[in-house]
mmCIF file of C-alpha atoms and ligand atoms in Angstrom:
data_model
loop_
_atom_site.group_PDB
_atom_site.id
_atom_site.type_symbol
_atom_site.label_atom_id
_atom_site.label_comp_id
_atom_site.label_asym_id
_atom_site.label_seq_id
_atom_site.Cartn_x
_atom_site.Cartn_y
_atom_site.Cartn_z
ATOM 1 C CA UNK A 1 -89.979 98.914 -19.057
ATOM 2 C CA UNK A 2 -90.723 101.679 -20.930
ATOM 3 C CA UNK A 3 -92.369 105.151 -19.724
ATOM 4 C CA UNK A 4 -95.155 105.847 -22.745
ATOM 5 C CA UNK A 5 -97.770 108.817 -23.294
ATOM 6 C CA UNK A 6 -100.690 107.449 -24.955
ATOM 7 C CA UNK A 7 -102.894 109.918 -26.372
ATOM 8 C CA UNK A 8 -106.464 109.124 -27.152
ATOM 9 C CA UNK A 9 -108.396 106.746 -25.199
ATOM 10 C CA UNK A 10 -111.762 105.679 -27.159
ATOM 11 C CA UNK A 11 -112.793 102.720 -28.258
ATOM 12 C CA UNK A 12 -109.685 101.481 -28.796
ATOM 13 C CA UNK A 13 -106.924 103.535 -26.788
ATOM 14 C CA UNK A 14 -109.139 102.471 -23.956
ATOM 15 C CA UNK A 15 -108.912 98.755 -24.851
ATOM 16 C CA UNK A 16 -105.251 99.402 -25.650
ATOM 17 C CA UNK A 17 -103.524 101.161 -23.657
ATOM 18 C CA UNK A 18 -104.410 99.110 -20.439
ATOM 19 C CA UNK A 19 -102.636 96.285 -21.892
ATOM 20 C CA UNK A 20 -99.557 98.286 -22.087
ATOM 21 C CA UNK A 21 -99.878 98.602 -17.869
ATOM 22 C CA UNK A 22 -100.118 95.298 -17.435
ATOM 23 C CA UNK A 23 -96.801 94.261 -19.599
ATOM 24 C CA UNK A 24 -95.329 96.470 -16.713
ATOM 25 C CA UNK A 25 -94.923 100.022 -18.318
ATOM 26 C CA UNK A 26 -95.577 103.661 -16.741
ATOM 27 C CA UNK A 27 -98.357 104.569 -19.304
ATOM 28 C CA UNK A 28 -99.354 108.768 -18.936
ATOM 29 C CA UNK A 29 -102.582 108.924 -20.660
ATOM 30 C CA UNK A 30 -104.302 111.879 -21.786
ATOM 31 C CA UNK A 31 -107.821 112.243 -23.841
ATOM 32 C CA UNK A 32 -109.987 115.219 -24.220
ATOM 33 C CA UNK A 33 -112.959 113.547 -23.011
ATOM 34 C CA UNK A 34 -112.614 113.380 -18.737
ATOM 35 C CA UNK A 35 -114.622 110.176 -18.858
ATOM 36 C CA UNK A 36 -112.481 108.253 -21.368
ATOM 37 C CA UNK A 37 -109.314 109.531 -18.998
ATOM 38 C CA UNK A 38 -111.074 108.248 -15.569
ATOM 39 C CA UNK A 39 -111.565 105.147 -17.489
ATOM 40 C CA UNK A 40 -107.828 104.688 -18.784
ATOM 41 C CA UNK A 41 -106.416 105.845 -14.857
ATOM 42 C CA UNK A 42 -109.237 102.967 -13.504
ATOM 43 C CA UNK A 43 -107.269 100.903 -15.311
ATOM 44 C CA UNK A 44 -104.003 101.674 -14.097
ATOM 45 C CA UNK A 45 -102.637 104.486 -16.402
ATOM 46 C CA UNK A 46 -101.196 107.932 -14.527
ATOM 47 C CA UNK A 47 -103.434 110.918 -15.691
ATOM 48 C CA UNK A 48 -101.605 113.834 -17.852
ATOM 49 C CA UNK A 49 -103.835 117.050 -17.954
ATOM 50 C CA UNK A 50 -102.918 117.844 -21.485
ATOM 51 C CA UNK A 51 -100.920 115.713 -24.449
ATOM 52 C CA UNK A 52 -98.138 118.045 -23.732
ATOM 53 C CA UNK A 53 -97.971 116.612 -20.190
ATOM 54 C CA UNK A 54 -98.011 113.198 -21.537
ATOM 55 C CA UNK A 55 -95.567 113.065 -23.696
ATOM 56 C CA UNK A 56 -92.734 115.232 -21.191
ATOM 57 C CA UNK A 57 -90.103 112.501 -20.656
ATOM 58 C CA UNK A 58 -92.089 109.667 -22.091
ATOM 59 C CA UNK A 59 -89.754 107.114 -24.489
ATOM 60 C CA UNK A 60 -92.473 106.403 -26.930
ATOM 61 C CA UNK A 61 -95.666 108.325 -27.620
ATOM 62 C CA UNK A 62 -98.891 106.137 -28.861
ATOM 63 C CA UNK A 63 -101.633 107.927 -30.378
ATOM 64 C CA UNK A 64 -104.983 106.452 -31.203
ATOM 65 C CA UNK A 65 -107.262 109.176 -33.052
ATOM 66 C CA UNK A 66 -110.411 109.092 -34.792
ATOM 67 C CA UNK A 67 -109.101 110.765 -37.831
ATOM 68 C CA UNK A 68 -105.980 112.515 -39.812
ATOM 69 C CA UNK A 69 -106.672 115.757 -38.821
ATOM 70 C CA UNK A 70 -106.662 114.982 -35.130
ATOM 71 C CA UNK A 71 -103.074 113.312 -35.707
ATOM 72 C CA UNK A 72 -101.676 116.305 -38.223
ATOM 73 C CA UNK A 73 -103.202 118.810 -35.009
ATOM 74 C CA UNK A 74 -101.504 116.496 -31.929
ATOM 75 C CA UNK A 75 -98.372 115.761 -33.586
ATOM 76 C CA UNK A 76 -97.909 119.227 -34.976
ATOM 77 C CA UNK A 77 -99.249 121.154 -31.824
ATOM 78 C CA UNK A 78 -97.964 118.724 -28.937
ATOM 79 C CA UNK A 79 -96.249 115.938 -29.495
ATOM 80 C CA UNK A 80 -93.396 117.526 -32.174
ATOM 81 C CA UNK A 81 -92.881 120.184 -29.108
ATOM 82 C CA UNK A 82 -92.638 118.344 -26.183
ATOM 83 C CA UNK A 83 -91.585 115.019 -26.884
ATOM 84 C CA UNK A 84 -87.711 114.410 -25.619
ATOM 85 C CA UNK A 85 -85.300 113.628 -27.971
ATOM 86 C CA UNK A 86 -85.104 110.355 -29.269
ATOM 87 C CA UNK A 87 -88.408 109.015 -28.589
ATOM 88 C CA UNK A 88 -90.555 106.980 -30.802
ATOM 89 C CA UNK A 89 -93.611 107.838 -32.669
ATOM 90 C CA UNK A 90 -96.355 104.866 -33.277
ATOM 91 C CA UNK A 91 -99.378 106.243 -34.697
ATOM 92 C CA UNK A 92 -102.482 103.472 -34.379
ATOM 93 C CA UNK A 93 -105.248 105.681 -36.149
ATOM 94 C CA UNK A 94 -106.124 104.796 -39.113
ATOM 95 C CA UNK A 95 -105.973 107.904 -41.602
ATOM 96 C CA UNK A 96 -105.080 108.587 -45.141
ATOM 97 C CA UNK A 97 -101.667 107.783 -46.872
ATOM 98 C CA UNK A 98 -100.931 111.243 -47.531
ATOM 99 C CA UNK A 99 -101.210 112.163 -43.653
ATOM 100 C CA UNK A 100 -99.370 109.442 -42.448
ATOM 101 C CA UNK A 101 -96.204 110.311 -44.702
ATOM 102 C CA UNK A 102 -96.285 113.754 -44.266
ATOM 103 C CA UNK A 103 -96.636 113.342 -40.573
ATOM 104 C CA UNK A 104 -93.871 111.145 -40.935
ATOM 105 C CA UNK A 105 -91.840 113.344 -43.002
ATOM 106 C CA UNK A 106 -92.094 116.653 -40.791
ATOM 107 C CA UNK A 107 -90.950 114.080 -37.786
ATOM 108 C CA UNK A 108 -88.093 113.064 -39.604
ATOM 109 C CA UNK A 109 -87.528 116.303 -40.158
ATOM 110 C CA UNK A 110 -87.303 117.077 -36.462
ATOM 111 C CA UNK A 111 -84.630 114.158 -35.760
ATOM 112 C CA UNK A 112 -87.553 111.271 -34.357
ATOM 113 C CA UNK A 113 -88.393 107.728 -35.454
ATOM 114 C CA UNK A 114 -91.934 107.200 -36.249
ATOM 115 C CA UNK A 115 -94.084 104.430 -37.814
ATOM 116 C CA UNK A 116 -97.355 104.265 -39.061
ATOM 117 C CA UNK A 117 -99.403 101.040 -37.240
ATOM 118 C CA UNK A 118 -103.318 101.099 -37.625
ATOM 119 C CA UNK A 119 -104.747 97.912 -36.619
ATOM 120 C CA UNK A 120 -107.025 95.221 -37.335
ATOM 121 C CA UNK A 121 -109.596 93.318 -35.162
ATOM 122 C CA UNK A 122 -112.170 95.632 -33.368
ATOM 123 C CA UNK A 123 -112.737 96.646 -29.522
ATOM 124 C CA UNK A 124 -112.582 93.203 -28.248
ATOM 125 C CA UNK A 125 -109.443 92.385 -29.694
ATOM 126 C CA UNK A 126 -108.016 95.878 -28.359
ATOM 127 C CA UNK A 127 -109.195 94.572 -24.963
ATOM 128 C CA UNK A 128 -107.694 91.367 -25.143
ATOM 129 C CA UNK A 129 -104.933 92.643 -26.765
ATOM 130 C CA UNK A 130 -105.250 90.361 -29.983
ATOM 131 C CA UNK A 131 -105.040 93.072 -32.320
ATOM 132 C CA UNK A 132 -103.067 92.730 -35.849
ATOM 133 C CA UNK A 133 -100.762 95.619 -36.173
ATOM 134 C CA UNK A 134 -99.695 97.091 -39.751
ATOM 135 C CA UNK A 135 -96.707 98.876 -39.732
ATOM 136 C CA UNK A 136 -95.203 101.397 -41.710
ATOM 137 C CA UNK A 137 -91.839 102.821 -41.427
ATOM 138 C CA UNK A 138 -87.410 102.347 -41.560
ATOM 139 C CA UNK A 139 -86.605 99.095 -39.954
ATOM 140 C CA UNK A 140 -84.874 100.661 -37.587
ATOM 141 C CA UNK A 141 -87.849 101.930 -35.882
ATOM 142 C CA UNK A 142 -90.185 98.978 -36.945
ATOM 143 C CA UNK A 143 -87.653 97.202 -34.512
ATOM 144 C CA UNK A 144 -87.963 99.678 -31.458
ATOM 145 C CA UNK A 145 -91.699 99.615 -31.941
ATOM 146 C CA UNK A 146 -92.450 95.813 -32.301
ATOM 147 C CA UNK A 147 -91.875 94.612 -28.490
ATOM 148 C CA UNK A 148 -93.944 98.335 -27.749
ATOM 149 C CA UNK A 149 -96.650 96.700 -30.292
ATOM 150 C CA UNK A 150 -96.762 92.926 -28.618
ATOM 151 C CA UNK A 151 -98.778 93.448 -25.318
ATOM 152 C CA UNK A 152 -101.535 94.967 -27.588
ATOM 153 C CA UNK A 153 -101.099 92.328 -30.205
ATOM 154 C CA UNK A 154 -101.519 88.683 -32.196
ATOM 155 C CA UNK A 155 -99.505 89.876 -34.668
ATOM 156 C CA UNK A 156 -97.104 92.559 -35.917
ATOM 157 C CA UNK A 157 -96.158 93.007 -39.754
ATOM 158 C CA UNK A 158 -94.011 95.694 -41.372
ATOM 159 C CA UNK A 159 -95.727 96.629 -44.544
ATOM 160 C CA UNK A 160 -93.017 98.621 -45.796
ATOM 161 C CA UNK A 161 -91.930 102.291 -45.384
ATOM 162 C CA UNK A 162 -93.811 105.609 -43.881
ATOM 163 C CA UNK A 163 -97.072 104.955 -45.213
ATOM 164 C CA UNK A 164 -97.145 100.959 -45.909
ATOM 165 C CA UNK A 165 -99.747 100.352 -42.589
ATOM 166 C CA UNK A 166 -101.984 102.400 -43.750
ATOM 167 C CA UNK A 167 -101.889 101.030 -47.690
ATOM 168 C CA UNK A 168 -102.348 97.826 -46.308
ATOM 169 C CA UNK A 169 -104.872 98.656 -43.977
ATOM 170 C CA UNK A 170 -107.216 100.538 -46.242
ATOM 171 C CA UNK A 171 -106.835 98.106 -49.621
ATOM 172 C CA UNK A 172 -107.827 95.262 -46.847
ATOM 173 C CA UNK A 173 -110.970 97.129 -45.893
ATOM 174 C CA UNK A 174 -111.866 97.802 -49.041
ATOM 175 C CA UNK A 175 -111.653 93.951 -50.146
ATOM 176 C CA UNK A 176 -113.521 93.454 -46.861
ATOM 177 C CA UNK A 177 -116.255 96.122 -47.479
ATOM 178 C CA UNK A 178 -117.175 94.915 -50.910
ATOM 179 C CA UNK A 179 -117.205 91.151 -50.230
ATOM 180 C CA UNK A 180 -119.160 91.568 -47.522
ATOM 181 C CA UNK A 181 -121.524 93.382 -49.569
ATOM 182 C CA UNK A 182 -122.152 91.029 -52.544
ATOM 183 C CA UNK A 183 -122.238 88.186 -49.700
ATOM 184 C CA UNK A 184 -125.115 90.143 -48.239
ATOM 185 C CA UNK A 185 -126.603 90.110 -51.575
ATOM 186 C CA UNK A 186 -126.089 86.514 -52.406
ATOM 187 C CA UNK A 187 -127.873 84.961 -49.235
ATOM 188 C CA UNK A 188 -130.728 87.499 -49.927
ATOM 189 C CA UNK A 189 -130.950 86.111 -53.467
ATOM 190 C CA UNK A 190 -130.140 82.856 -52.515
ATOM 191 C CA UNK A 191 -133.058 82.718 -50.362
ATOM 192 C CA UNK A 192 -135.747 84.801 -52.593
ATOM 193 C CA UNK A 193 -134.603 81.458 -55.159
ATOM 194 C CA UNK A 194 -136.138 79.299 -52.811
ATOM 195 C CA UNK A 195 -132.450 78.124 -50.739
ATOM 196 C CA UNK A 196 -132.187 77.310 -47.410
ATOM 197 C CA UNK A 197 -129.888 79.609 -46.221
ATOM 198 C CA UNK A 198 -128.021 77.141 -44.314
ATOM 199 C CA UNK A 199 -128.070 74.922 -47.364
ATOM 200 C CA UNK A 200 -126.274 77.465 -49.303
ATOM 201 C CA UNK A 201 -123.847 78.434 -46.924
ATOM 202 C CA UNK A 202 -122.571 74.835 -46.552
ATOM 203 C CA UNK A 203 -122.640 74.608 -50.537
ATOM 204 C CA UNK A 204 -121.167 78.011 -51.182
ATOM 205 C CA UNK A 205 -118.672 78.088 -47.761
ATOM 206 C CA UNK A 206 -116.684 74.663 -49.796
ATOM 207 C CA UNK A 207 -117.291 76.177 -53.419
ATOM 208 C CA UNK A 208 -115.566 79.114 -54.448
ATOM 209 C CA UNK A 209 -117.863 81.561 -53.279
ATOM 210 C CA UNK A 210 -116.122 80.933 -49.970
ATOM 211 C CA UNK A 211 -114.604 84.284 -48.437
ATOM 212 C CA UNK A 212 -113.934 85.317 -44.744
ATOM 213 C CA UNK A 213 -116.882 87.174 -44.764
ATOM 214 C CA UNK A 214 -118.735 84.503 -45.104
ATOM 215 C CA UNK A 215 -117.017 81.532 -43.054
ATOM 216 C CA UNK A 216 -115.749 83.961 -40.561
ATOM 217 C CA UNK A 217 -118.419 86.544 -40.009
ATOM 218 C CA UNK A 218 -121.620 85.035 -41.506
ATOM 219 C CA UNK A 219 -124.099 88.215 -41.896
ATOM 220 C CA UNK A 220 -127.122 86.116 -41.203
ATOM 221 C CA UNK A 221 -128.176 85.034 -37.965
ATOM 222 C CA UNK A 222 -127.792 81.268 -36.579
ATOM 223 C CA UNK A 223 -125.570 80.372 -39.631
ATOM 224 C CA UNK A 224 -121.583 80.151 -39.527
ATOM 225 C CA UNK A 225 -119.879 80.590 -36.356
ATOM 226 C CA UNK A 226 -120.861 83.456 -33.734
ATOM 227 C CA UNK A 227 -120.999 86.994 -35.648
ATOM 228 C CA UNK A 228 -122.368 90.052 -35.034
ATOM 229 C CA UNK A 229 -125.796 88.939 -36.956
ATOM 230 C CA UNK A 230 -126.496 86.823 -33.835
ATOM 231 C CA UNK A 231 -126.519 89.863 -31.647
ATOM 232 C CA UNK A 232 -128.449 91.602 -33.845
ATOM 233 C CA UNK A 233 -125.747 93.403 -35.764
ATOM 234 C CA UNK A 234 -124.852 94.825 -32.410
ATOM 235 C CA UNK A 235 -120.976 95.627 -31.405
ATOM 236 C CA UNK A 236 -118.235 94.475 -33.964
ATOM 237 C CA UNK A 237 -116.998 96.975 -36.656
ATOM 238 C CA UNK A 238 -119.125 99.604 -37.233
ATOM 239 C CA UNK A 239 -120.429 100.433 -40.250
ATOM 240 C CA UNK A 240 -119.562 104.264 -40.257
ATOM 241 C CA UNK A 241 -116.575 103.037 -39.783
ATOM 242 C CA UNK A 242 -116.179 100.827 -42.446
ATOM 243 C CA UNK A 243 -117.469 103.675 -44.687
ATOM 244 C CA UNK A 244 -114.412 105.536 -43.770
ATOM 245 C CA UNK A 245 -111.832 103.485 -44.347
ATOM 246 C CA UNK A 246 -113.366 102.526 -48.134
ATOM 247 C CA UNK A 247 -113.680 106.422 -49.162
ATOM 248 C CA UNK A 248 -110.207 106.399 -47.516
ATOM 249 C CA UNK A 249 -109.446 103.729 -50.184
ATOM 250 C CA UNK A 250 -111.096 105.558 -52.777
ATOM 251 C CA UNK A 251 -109.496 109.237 -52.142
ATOM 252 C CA UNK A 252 -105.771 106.937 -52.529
ATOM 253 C CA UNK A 253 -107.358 105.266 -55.892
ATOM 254 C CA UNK A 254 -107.909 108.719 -57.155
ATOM 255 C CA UNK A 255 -104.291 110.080 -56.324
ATOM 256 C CA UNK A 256 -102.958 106.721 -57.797
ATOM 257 C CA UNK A 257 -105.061 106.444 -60.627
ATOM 258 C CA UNK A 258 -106.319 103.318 -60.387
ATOM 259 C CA UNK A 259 -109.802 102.570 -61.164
ATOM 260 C CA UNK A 260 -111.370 100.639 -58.178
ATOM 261 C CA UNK A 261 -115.549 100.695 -59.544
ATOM 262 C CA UNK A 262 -115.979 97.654 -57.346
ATOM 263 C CA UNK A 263 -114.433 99.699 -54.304
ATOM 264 C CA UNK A 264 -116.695 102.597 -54.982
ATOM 265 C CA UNK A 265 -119.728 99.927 -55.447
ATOM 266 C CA UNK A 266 -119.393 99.571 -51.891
ATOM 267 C CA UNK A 267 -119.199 102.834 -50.600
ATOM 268 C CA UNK A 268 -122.579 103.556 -52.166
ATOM 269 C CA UNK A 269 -124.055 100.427 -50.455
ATOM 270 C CA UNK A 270 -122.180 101.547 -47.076
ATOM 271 C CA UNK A 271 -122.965 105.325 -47.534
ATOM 272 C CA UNK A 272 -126.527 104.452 -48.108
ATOM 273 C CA UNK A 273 -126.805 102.207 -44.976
ATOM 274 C CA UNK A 274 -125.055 104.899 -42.538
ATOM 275 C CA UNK A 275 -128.055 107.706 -44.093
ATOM 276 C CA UNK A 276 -130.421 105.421 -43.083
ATOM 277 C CA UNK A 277 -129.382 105.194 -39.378
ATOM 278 C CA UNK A 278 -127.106 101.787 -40.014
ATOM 279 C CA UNK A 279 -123.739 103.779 -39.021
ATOM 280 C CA UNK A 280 -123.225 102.332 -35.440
ATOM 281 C CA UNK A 281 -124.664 98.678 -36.440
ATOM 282 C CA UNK A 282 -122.249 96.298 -37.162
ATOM 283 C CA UNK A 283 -121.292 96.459 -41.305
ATOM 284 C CA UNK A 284 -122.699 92.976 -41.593
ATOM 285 C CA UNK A 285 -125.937 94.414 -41.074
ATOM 286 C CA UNK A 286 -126.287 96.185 -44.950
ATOM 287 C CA UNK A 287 -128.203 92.395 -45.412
ATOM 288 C CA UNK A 288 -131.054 94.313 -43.643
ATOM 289 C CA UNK A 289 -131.184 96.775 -45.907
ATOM 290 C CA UNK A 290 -131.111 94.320 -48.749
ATOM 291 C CA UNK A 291 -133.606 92.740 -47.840
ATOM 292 C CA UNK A 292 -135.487 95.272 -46.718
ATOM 293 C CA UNK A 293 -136.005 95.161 -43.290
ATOM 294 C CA UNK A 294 -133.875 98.066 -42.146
ATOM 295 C CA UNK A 295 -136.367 100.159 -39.773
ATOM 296 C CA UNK A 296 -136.461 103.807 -39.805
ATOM 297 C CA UNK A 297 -134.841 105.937 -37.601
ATOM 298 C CA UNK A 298 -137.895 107.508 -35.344
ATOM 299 C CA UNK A 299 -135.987 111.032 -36.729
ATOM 300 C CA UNK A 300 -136.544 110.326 -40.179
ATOM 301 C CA UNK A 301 -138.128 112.590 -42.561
ATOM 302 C CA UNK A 302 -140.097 111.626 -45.455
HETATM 303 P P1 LIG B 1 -113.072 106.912 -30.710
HETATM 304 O O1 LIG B 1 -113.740 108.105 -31.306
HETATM 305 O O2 LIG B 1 -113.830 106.027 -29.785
HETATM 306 O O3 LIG B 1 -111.762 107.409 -29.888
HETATM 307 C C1 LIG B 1 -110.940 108.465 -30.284
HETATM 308 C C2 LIG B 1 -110.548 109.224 -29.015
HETATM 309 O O4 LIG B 1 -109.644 110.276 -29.382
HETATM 310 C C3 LIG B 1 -111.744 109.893 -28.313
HETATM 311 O O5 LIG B 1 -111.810 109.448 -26.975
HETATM 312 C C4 LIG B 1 -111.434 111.381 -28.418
HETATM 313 O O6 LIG B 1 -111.859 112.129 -27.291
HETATM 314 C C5 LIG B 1 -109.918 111.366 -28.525
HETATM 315 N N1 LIG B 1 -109.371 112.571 -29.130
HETATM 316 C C6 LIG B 1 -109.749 113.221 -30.264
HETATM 317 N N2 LIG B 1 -108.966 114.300 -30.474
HETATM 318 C C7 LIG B 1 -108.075 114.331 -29.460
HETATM 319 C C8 LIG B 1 -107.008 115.205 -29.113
HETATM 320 N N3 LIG B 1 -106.726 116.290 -29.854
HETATM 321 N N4 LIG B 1 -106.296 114.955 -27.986
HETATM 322 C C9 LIG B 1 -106.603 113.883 -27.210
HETATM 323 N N5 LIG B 1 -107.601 113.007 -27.494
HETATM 324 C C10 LIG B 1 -108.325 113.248 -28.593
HETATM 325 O O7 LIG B 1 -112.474 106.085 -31.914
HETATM 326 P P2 LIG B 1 -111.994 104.550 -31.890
HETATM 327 O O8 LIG B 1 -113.125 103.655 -32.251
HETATM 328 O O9 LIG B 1 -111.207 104.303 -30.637
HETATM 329 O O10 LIG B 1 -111.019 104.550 -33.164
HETATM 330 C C11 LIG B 1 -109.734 105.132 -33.122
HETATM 331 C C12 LIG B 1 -109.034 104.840 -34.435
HETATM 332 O O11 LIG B 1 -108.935 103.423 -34.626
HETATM 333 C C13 LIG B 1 -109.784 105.396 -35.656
HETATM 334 O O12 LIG B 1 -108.846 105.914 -36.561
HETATM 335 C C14 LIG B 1 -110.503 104.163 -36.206
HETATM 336 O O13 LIG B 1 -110.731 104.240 -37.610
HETATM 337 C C15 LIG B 1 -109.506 103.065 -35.884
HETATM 338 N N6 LIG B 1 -110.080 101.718 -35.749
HETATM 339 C C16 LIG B 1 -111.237 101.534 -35.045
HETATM 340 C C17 LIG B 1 -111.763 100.252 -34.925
HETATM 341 C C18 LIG B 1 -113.049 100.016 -34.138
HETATM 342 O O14 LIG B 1 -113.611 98.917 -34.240
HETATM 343 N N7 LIG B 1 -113.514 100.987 -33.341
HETATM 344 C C19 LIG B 1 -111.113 99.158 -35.508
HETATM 345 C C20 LIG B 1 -109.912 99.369 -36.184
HETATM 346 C C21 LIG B 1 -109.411 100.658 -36.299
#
């Protein structure tokens, strides 16, 4: 067993890191927010008053952040400093390719093995420690992170080198994003047409409009199995969120030069829903907007 810091303890660090005590390791957490810590030590981890104190003797450091510049500052700042020779790097967040290799980089640099693993599957599955884990980095230290990755996991996958997770992560979400979108738009149509729209989605579910966002995570209420539509687009991925991985997406199209118009189709839906108050719903819940029943926020301005 392993002695890990685990910085950041949110959404998902708090889901995660728990799981990590109960595979048997000596977790030292450490968040900025006190009530996010009390949480993580509830649940079994030892409180560290500061990242630095986390990651003093720890063998591998875990850091789940909202964005790249929280990992560039915690890395650079902390964890480059005070980390003890030798120990591994696993970065969860999910941030931009250019971050994650030149975090990766400047840690190489300093002699440690690092990999890039954001993650797929929401708060639940960080709970139940079901998440799908995209990896990033030498094999070498894809190796020494995979049993690290398990607890938390269904399933771990090296993508390829510094960088890879977060490829893969992003080009999913933006495949996810924009299907869910034009699914959105198709049972709104579908129904305006005159369709039933369980009648369509048992036509269109075996015809080749079939797609995970449909079958899996049906945006309208009552049809498919249970989604977030039947809570009323409550919990599941929210949609600020999904906004940020697609302009993530888009700012790596840009630097590639590839010309993703479907990909930026979707941020405008997104970016439109999240101005309109939609950011915490679930991102199933742009069908609202579609069809026009998005209410108001009480703060909005004509
Ligand atoms: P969150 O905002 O709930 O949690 C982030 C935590 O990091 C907060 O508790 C914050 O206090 C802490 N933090 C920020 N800066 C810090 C610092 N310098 N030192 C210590 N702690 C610091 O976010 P989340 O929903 O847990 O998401 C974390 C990451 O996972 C994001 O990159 C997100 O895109 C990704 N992700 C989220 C989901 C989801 O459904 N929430 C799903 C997949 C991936």
């Amino acid at each position: 067993m392993a002695r890990i810091a685990f910085i950041g303890l949110g959404h998902m660090g708090g889901g995660m890191a728990p799981n990590l005590v109960k595979a048997g390791h000596d977790v030292h957490a450490f968040d900025l927010s006190d009530e996010a810590l009390d949480k993580a030590v509830e649940a079994g981890c030892v409180r560290s008053g500061s990242a630095d104190e986390a990651c003093d003797h720890a063998q591998a450091i875990v850091t789940m952040l909202p964005a790249g510049k929280h990992v560039l500052e915690v890395y650079r700042n902390h964890v480059f400093d005070t980390a003890p020779a030798g120990a591994l790097l696993i970065d969860c967040s999910t941030i931009d390719v250019g971050s994650a290799r030149t975090i990766a980089e400047e840690a190489a640099e300093r002699g440690f093995e690092m990999v890039d693993a954001p993650v797929s599957g929401g708060i639940a599955a960080a709970a139940d420690g079901s998440l799908t884990f995209m990896v990033g980095g030498p094999d070498k230290a894809f190796e020494r992170a995979s049993p690290i990755l398990d607890p938390m996991a269904k399933a771990v996958i090296h993508a390829g080198g510094p960088g890879a997770g977060q490829a893969a992560k992003i080009c999913n979400n933006m495949i996810l994003g924009a299907t869910m979108a034009v699914t959105c738009e198709a049972f709104v149509l579908a129904q305006k047409l005159g369709l039933d729209p369980q009648v369509f989605y048992d036509i269109s579910s075996k015809a080749s409009g079939q797609s995970w966002s449909m079958t899996s995570y049906c945006p309208v209420p009552g049809v498919g199995p249970e989604s977030p539509a039947d809570r009323d687009y409550e919990g599941g991925f929210a949609a600020a969120l999904m906004l940020k991985d697609i302009k993530l997406a888009l700012d790596a199209a840009k630097e590639a030069g590839v010309p993703v118009e479907m990909g930026e189709e979707a941020e405008e839906v997104f970016e439109e829903f999240v101005e309109r108050g939609g950011g915490n719903m679930d991102f199933s819940g742009i069908i609202k907007m579609i069809e026009g029943s998005l209410e108001q926020p009480s703060d909005a301005s004509e």
